[in-house]
PDB file of C-alpha atoms in Angstrom:
ATOM      1  CA  UNK A 105      74.356 -73.977 214.174  1.00 81.00           C
ATOM      2  CA  UNK A 106      76.677 -71.708 216.061  1.00 87.00           C
ATOM      3  CA  UNK A 107      75.363 -68.613 217.792  1.00 94.00           C
ATOM      4  CA  UNK A 108      77.129 -65.642 219.339  1.00 97.00           C
ATOM      5  CA  UNK A 109      75.487 -63.437 221.941  1.00 97.00           C
ATOM      6  CA  UNK A 110      76.544 -60.026 223.149  1.00 97.00           C
ATOM      7  CA  UNK A 111      74.255 -58.969 225.961  1.00 96.00           C
ATOM      8  CA  UNK A 112      75.439 -55.373 226.290  1.00 97.00           C
ATOM      9  CA  UNK A 113      73.994 -53.196 223.505  1.00 96.00           C
ATOM     10  CA  UNK A 114      75.773 -50.085 224.769  1.00 97.00           C
ATOM     11  CA  UNK A 115      78.525 -49.198 227.206  1.00 97.00           C
ATOM     12  CA  UNK A 116      80.110 -45.942 228.188  1.00 97.00           C
ATOM     13  CA  UNK A 117      83.249 -45.261 230.235  1.00 97.00           C
ATOM     14  CA  UNK A 118      85.605 -42.418 230.947  1.00 98.00           C
ATOM     15  CA  UNK A 119      88.908 -42.097 229.165  1.00 97.00           C
ATOM     16  CA  UNK A 120      91.731 -44.087 230.810  1.00 97.00           C
ATOM     17  CA  UNK A 121      89.305 -46.462 232.528  1.00 98.00           C
ATOM     18  CA  UNK A 122      89.174 -50.185 231.935  1.00 98.00           C
ATOM     19  CA  UNK A 123      86.135 -51.706 230.303  1.00 98.00           C
ATOM     20  CA  UNK A 124      85.084 -55.298 229.687  1.00 98.00           C
ATOM     21  CA  UNK A 125      82.766 -56.369 226.893  1.00 98.00           C
ATOM     22  CA  UNK A 126      80.946 -59.676 227.251  1.00 98.00           C
ATOM     23  CA  UNK A 127      80.404 -62.393 224.684  1.00 98.00           C
ATOM     24  CA  UNK A 128      79.036 -65.902 224.923  1.00 98.00           C
ATOM     25  CA  UNK A 129      78.725 -68.438 222.163  1.00 98.00           C
ATOM     26  CA  UNK A 130      77.278 -71.835 221.511  1.00 96.00           C
ATOM     27  CA  UNK A 131      78.915 -74.593 219.502  1.00 95.00           C
ATOM     28  CA  UNK A 132      79.390 -78.321 219.544  1.00 93.00           C
ATOM     29  CA  UNK A 133      82.856 -78.018 218.003  1.00 92.00           C
ATOM     30  CA  UNK A 134      85.967 -78.560 220.083  1.00 92.00           C
ATOM     31  CA  UNK A 135      88.332 -76.496 217.969  1.00 92.00           C
ATOM     32  CA  UNK A 136      87.425 -73.110 216.534  1.00 94.00           C
ATOM     33  CA  UNK A 137      88.450 -69.474 216.370  1.00 93.00           C
ATOM     34  CA  UNK A 138      87.030 -66.505 218.233  1.00 96.00           C
ATOM     35  CA  UNK A 139      87.504 -62.887 217.256  1.00 96.00           C
ATOM     36  CA  UNK A 140      86.777 -59.389 218.387  1.00 97.00           C
ATOM     37  CA  UNK A 141      86.282 -56.865 215.605  1.00 97.00           C
ATOM     38  CA  UNK A 142      85.993 -53.115 215.951  1.00 97.00           C
ATOM     39  CA  UNK A 143      83.848 -50.991 213.645  1.00 97.00           C
ATOM     40  CA  UNK A 144      84.487 -47.257 214.124  1.00 96.00           C
ATOM     41  CA  UNK A 145      82.230 -44.599 212.590  1.00 93.00           C
ATOM     42  CA  UNK A 146      84.050 -45.069 209.274  1.00 93.00           C
ATOM     43  CA  UNK A 147      82.452 -48.546 209.265  1.00 94.00           C
ATOM     44  CA  UNK A 148      85.737 -50.237 208.347  1.00 95.00           C
ATOM     45  CA  UNK A 149      85.917 -53.557 210.181  1.00 95.00           C
ATOM     46  CA  UNK A 150      89.180 -53.902 212.082  1.00 94.00           C
ATOM     47  CA  UNK A 151      90.418 -57.070 213.749  1.00 94.00           C
ATOM     48  CA  UNK A 152      91.197 -56.377 217.386  1.00 96.00           C
ATOM     49  CA  UNK A 153      92.194 -59.778 218.673  1.00 96.00           C
ATOM     50  CA  UNK A 154      91.944 -63.476 217.854  1.00 94.00           C
ATOM     51  CA  UNK A 155      91.860 -66.580 220.028  1.00 95.00           C
ATOM     52  CA  UNK A 156      92.337 -70.184 218.981  1.00 93.00           C
ATOM     53  CA  UNK A 157      90.180 -72.461 221.114  1.00 94.00           C
ATOM     54  CA  UNK A 158      92.912 -75.067 221.445  1.00 92.00           C
ATOM     55  CA  UNK A 159      95.187 -72.539 223.137  1.00 90.00           C
ATOM     56  CA  UNK A 160      94.629 -72.192 226.852  1.00 86.00           C
ATOM     57  CA  UNK A 161      96.551 -68.947 227.111  1.00 93.00           C
ATOM     58  CA  UNK A 162      94.429 -65.849 226.714  1.00 96.00           C
ATOM     59  CA  UNK A 163      95.347 -63.680 223.742  1.00 95.00           C
ATOM     60  CA  UNK A 164      96.624 -60.156 224.312  1.00 96.00           C
ATOM     61  CA  UNK A 165      97.330 -57.272 221.956  1.00 94.00           C
ATOM     62  CA  UNK A 166      98.736 -54.240 223.706  1.00 96.00           C
ATOM     63  CA  UNK A 167      95.817 -52.714 225.673  1.00 97.00           C
ATOM     64  CA  UNK A 168      93.409 -55.415 224.541  1.00 98.00           C
ATOM     65  CA  UNK A 169      93.123 -58.783 226.198  1.00 98.00           C
ATOM     66  CA  UNK A 170      90.554 -61.542 226.354  1.00 98.00           C
ATOM     67  CA  UNK A 171      89.241 -63.816 229.053  1.00 97.00           C
ATOM     68  CA  UNK A 172      88.515 -67.065 227.267  1.00 97.00           C
ATOM     69  CA  UNK A 173      86.540 -69.580 229.303  1.00 96.00           C
ATOM     70  CA  UNK A 174      86.061 -72.565 227.028  1.00 96.00           C
ATOM     71  CA  UNK A 175      83.907 -74.626 229.349  1.00 95.00           C
ATOM     72  CA  UNK A 176      81.595 -71.692 229.967  1.00 96.00           C
ATOM     73  CA  UNK A 177      81.723 -70.698 226.273  1.00 97.00           C
ATOM     74  CA  UNK A 178      82.573 -67.175 227.253  1.00 97.00           C
ATOM     75  CA  UNK A 179      84.920 -64.793 225.468  1.00 98.00           C
ATOM     76  CA  UNK A 180      85.118 -61.319 226.986  1.00 98.00           C
ATOM     77  CA  UNK A 181      87.270 -58.430 225.788  1.00 98.00           C
ATOM     78  CA  UNK A 182      89.067 -56.154 228.227  1.00 98.00           C
ATOM     79  CA  UNK A 183      90.263 -52.754 227.084  1.00 98.00           C
ATOM     80  CA  UNK A 184      92.738 -51.158 229.463  1.00 98.00           C
ATOM     81  CA  UNK A 185      93.578 -47.455 229.621  1.00 98.00           C
ATOM     82  CA  UNK A 186      90.738 -46.724 227.215  1.00 98.00           C
ATOM     83  CA  UNK A 187      91.262 -43.986 224.651  1.00 97.00           C
ATOM     84  CA  UNK A 188      88.883 -41.765 222.716  1.00 97.00           C
ATOM     85  CA  UNK A 189      89.810 -43.662 219.562  1.00 96.00           C
ATOM     86  CA  UNK A 190      88.407 -46.834 221.073  1.00 98.00           C
ATOM     87  CA  UNK A 191      84.906 -45.449 220.558  1.00 97.00           C
ATOM     88  CA  UNK A 192      83.275 -47.894 218.126  1.00 97.00           C
ATOM     89  CA  UNK A 193      80.968 -50.841 217.696  1.00 98.00           C
ATOM     90  CA  UNK A 194      82.602 -54.034 218.863  1.00 98.00           C
ATOM     91  CA  UNK A 195      81.582 -57.375 217.431  1.00 98.00           C
ATOM     92  CA  UNK A 196      82.418 -60.775 218.820  1.00 98.00           C
ATOM     93  CA  UNK A 197      82.670 -63.467 216.141  1.00 96.00           C
ATOM     94  CA  UNK A 198      83.051 -67.230 215.870  1.00 95.00           C
ATOM     95  CA  UNK A 199      84.570 -69.303 213.092  1.00 93.00           C
ATOM     96  CA  UNK A 200      84.982 -73.005 212.580  1.00 89.00           C
ATOM     97  CA  UNK A 201      88.462 -74.256 211.779  1.00 84.00           C
ATOM     98  CA  UNK A 202      87.353 -76.454 208.894  1.00 78.00           C
ATOM     99  CA  UNK A 203      85.244 -75.790 205.830  1.00 75.00           C
ATOM    100  CA  UNK A 204      84.359 -72.324 204.632  1.00 76.00           C
ATOM    101  CA  UNK A 205      85.301 -70.799 207.986  1.00 84.00           C
ATOM    102  CA  UNK A 206      82.401 -68.397 207.871  1.00 89.00           C
ATOM    103  CA  UNK A 207      82.211 -65.779 210.581  1.00 93.00           C
ATOM    104  CA  UNK A 208      79.188 -65.738 212.851  1.00 94.00           C
ATOM    105  CA  UNK A 209      78.814 -62.349 214.484  1.00 96.00           C
ATOM    106  CA  UNK A 210      77.201 -61.259 217.695  1.00 97.00           C
ATOM    107  CA  UNK A 211      74.789 -58.342 217.826  1.00 96.00           C
ATOM    108  CA  UNK A 212      77.496 -55.880 218.735  1.00 97.00           C
ATOM    109  CA  UNK A 213      78.223 -53.532 221.644  1.00 98.00           C
ATOM    110  CA  UNK A 214      78.404 -49.812 221.076  1.00 97.00           C
ATOM    111  CA  UNK A 215      81.257 -48.509 223.216  1.00 98.00           C
ATOM    112  CA  UNK A 216      81.659 -44.824 223.914  1.00 98.00           C
ATOM    113  CA  UNK A 217      84.767 -43.432 225.562  1.00 98.00           C
ATOM    114  CA  UNK A 218      84.070 -40.074 227.201  1.00 97.00           C
ATOM    115  CA  UNK A 219      86.753 -37.418 227.684  1.00 96.00           C
TER     116      UNK A 219
ATOM    117  CA  UNK B 205      99.569 -55.733 203.618  1.00 65.00           C
ATOM    118  CA  UNK B 206      96.206 -57.539 203.522  1.00 84.00           C
ATOM    119  CA  UNK B 207      94.211 -54.735 201.963  1.00 91.00           C
ATOM    120  CA  UNK B 208      90.762 -55.250 200.513  1.00 95.00           C
ATOM    121  CA  UNK B 209      89.136 -52.564 198.409  1.00 96.00           C
ATOM    122  CA  UNK B 210      85.534 -52.076 197.370  1.00 97.00           C
ATOM    123  CA  UNK B 211      84.166 -50.029 194.536  1.00 97.00           C
ATOM    124  CA  UNK B 212      82.128 -47.948 194.564  1.00 97.00           C
ATOM    125  CA  UNK B 213      82.128 -46.682 198.140  1.00 97.00           C
ATOM    126  CA  UNK B 214      78.615 -45.397 197.645  1.00 97.00           C
ATOM    127  CA  UNK B 215      76.044 -45.561 194.896  1.00 97.00           C
ATOM    128  CA  UNK B 216      72.562 -44.213 194.293  1.00 97.00           C
ATOM    129  CA  UNK B 217      70.420 -45.940 191.727  1.00 95.00           C
ATOM    130  CA  UNK B 218      66.841 -45.905 190.579  1.00 96.00           C
ATOM    131  CA  UNK B 219      64.413 -48.659 191.381  1.00 97.00           C
ATOM    132  CA  UNK B 220      64.514 -51.406 188.768  1.00 97.00           C
ATOM    133  CA  UNK B 221      68.118 -50.927 187.730  1.00 97.00           C
ATOM    134  CA  UNK B 222      71.076 -53.192 188.523  1.00 97.00           C
ATOM    135  CA  UNK B 223      74.170 -52.265 190.462  1.00 97.00           C
ATOM    136  CA  UNK B 224      77.535 -54.009 190.523  1.00 97.00           C
ATOM    137  CA  UNK B 225      79.881 -53.826 193.501  1.00 98.00           C
ATOM    138  CA  UNK B 226      83.496 -54.945 193.178  1.00 97.00           C
ATOM    139  CA  UNK B 227      85.645 -56.432 195.912  1.00 96.00           C
ATOM    140  CA  UNK B 228      89.392 -56.754 195.338  1.00 95.00           C
ATOM    141  CA  UNK B 229      92.206 -58.181 197.395  1.00 92.00           C
ATOM    142  CA  UNK B 230      95.094 -55.860 196.571  1.00 93.00           C
ATOM    143  CA  UNK B 231      98.137 -57.659 197.907  1.00 88.00           C
ATOM    144  CA  UNK B 232      97.147 -61.255 198.408  1.00 87.00           C
ATOM    145  CA  UNK B 233      95.252 -64.013 196.696  1.00 88.00           C
ATOM    146  CA  UNK B 234      91.826 -64.862 198.045  1.00 88.00           C
ATOM    147  CA  UNK B 235      90.312 -68.209 197.187  1.00 83.00           C
ATOM    148  CA  UNK B 236      87.348 -67.323 199.350  1.00 90.00           C
ATOM    149  CA  UNK B 237      85.502 -64.042 199.655  1.00 94.00           C
ATOM    150  CA  UNK B 238      82.426 -63.265 201.704  1.00 95.00           C
ATOM    151  CA  UNK B 239      79.611 -60.797 201.178  1.00 97.00           C
ATOM    152  CA  UNK B 240      77.771 -59.239 204.105  1.00 97.00           C
ATOM    153  CA  UNK B 241      74.872 -56.884 204.482  1.00 97.00           C
ATOM    154  CA  UNK B 242      74.587 -54.487 207.396  1.00 96.00           C
ATOM    155  CA  UNK B 243      71.528 -52.480 208.318  1.00 92.00           C
ATOM    156  CA  UNK B 244      71.902 -49.348 210.460  1.00 89.00           C
ATOM    157  CA  UNK B 245      72.934 -50.090 214.021  1.00 87.00           C
ATOM    158  CA  UNK B 246      72.844 -53.814 213.389  1.00 92.00           C
ATOM    159  CA  UNK B 247      75.365 -56.585 213.021  1.00 95.00           C
ATOM    160  CA  UNK B 248      76.776 -58.014 209.825  1.00 95.00           C
ATOM    161  CA  UNK B 249      74.639 -60.607 208.113  1.00 94.00           C
ATOM    162  CA  UNK B 250      76.439 -63.062 205.864  1.00 95.00           C
ATOM    163  CA  UNK B 251      74.810 -63.215 202.455  1.00 96.00           C
ATOM    164  CA  UNK B 252      77.061 -65.605 200.573  1.00 96.00           C
ATOM    165  CA  UNK B 253      80.450 -67.234 200.353  1.00 94.00           C
ATOM    166  CA  UNK B 254      82.249 -66.719 197.080  1.00 90.00           C
ATOM    167  CA  UNK B 255      84.800 -69.258 195.892  1.00 86.00           C
ATOM    168  CA  UNK B 256      87.121 -68.598 192.986  1.00 83.00           C
ATOM    169  CA  UNK B 257      86.109 -70.513 189.909  1.00 83.00           C
ATOM    170  CA  UNK B 258      82.918 -71.998 191.337  1.00 85.00           C
ATOM    171  CA  UNK B 259      79.380 -71.003 192.182  1.00 88.00           C
ATOM    172  CA  UNK B 260      78.748 -68.978 195.296  1.00 92.00           C
ATOM    173  CA  UNK B 261      77.096 -70.527 198.321  1.00 94.00           C
ATOM    174  CA  UNK B 262      74.177 -68.453 199.528  1.00 96.00           C
ATOM    175  CA  UNK B 263      72.849 -68.259 203.063  1.00 95.00           C
ATOM    176  CA  UNK B 264      69.301 -69.259 203.754  1.00 94.00           C
ATOM    177  CA  UNK B 265      66.833 -66.565 202.783  1.00 94.00           C
ATOM    178  CA  UNK B 266      69.157 -64.776 200.356  1.00 95.00           C
ATOM    179  CA  UNK B 267      67.779 -64.663 196.813  1.00 94.00           C
ATOM    180  CA  UNK B 268      70.348 -66.038 194.385  1.00 93.00           C
ATOM    181  CA  UNK B 269      68.756 -64.420 191.363  1.00 94.00           C
ATOM    182  CA  UNK B 270      68.672 -61.036 193.011  1.00 96.00           C
ATOM    183  CA  UNK B 271      72.192 -61.000 194.389  1.00 97.00           C
ATOM    184  CA  UNK B 272      74.474 -62.376 191.689  1.00 96.00           C
ATOM    185  CA  UNK B 273      77.986 -63.166 192.814  1.00 94.00           C
ATOM    186  CA  UNK B 274      80.921 -63.841 190.538  1.00 91.00           C
ATOM    187  CA  UNK B 275      84.433 -64.722 191.708  1.00 89.00           C
ATOM    188  CA  UNK B 276      86.328 -64.905 188.448  1.00 83.00           C
ATOM    189  CA  UNK B 277      89.845 -64.505 189.753  1.00 89.00           C
ATOM    190  CA  UNK B 278      91.846 -64.883 192.945  1.00 89.00           C
ATOM    191  CA  UNK B 279      91.668 -61.143 193.546  1.00 92.00           C
ATOM    192  CA  UNK B 280      88.200 -60.103 192.417  1.00 94.00           C
ATOM    193  CA  UNK B 281      84.652 -60.901 193.421  1.00 94.00           C
ATOM    194  CA  UNK B 282      81.601 -58.961 192.297  1.00 95.00           C
ATOM    195  CA  UNK B 283      78.120 -58.617 193.740  1.00 97.00           C
ATOM    196  CA  UNK B 284      75.383 -57.502 191.376  1.00 97.00           C
ATOM    197  CA  UNK B 285      72.102 -56.384 192.867  1.00 97.00           C
ATOM    198  CA  UNK B 286      69.610 -56.980 190.087  1.00 97.00           C
ATOM    199  CA  UNK B 287      66.365 -55.040 189.673  1.00 96.00           C
ATOM    200  CA  UNK B 288      67.108 -53.112 192.826  1.00 96.00           C
ATOM    201  CA  UNK B 289      64.293 -51.848 195.014  1.00 96.00           C
ATOM    202  CA  UNK B 290      64.296 -49.461 197.981  1.00 96.00           C
ATOM    203  CA  UNK B 291      64.357 -52.365 200.436  1.00 95.00           C
ATOM    204  CA  UNK B 292      67.751 -53.353 198.986  1.00 96.00           C
ATOM    205  CA  UNK B 293      69.207 -50.113 200.301  1.00 96.00           C
ATOM    206  CA  UNK B 294      71.873 -51.098 202.777  1.00 96.00           C
ATOM    207  CA  UNK B 295      75.576 -51.192 203.533  1.00 97.00           C
ATOM    208  CA  UNK B 296      77.317 -54.050 201.754  1.00 98.00           C
ATOM    209  CA  UNK B 297      80.679 -55.300 203.013  1.00 98.00           C
ATOM    210  CA  UNK B 298      83.003 -57.861 201.506  1.00 97.00           C
ATOM    211  CA  UNK B 299      85.835 -59.746 203.129  1.00 96.00           C
ATOM    212  CA  UNK B 300      88.568 -61.989 201.831  1.00 93.00           C
ATOM    213  CA  UNK B 301      90.636 -64.761 203.271  1.00 88.00           C
ATOM    214  CA  UNK B 302      94.292 -65.079 202.344  1.00 79.00           C
ATOM    215  CA  UNK B 303      94.763 -68.363 200.492  1.00 68.00           C
ATOM    216  CA  UNK B 304      98.356 -68.550 201.654  1.00 66.00           C
ATOM    217  CA  UNK B 305      97.689 -68.329 205.351  1.00 67.00           C
ATOM    218  CA  UNK B 306      96.073 -70.669 207.787  1.00 62.00           C
ATOM    219  CA  UNK B 307      94.026 -69.270 210.599  1.00 62.00           C
ATOM    220  CA  UNK B 308      90.703 -68.087 209.288  1.00 63.00           C
ATOM    221  CA  UNK B 309      91.411 -64.370 209.478  1.00 78.00           C
ATOM    222  CA  UNK B 310      89.259 -62.357 207.123  1.00 87.00           C
ATOM    223  CA  UNK B 311      90.241 -58.947 205.828  1.00 92.00           C
ATOM    224  CA  UNK B 312      87.366 -56.563 205.281  1.00 95.00           C
ATOM    225  CA  UNK B 313      86.706 -54.011 202.604  1.00 96.00           C
ATOM    226  CA  UNK B 314      85.540 -50.518 203.546  1.00 97.00           C
ATOM    227  CA  UNK B 315      81.975 -51.219 202.469  1.00 97.00           C
ATOM    228  CA  UNK B 316      79.572 -49.864 199.860  1.00 98.00           C
ATOM    229  CA  UNK B 317      76.519 -47.843 200.737  1.00 97.00           C
ATOM    230  CA  UNK B 318      73.690 -48.547 198.312  1.00 97.00           C
ATOM    231  CA  UNK B 319      70.681 -46.270 198.147  1.00 97.00           C
ATOM    232  CA  UNK B 320      67.829 -47.211 195.845  1.00 97.00           C
ATOM    233  CA  UNK B 321      65.379 -44.422 195.068  1.00 96.00           C
TER     234      UNK B 321
END
């Protein structure tokens, strides 16, 4: 069974700083998807970024980028020029490509951006 | 696009009663919907996978008779918590996958807060 581990329960940075959230996972699959989801205080889950394992290029979405290390099974999220609105819980998630494509979530990292 | 709604957004019920939560994909067809449970300050725990026109697949440890799931159409799945008890109080979230798109992305509903008194 796949597992996802986020080792940082909480992080706090100043506005405009760069912050990196860590995520490691375990799977025997060669192809799969990895995601970062954001859950603000409203509790609405929002997709931040997605990475296909068969793509070597790291995904980027504006201020958000990932460092995908397939061999190390590591998938970190970098937030540049952090903003107050980035304050949220961040969940790393894994999905197989075949079958039901269920999401397996990590424990989450509570990120606080301070003014 | 890709909006998923849930109704109700919050509900309070008495112990022993049943509560139904609806999950709708508003602008796409979803052959597969997922139901999650989230306790305070914790991650999302998958309860079951709901497939249109067939029986739901429950995760290990989730009581099928307590959490009844019906996915009668490509845009609607319902979760019924039967004979609810205080320990069923939680935040329930659904998600849906667009049948017309490849890529595994799930769109999440805003969640339903259930309080059983």
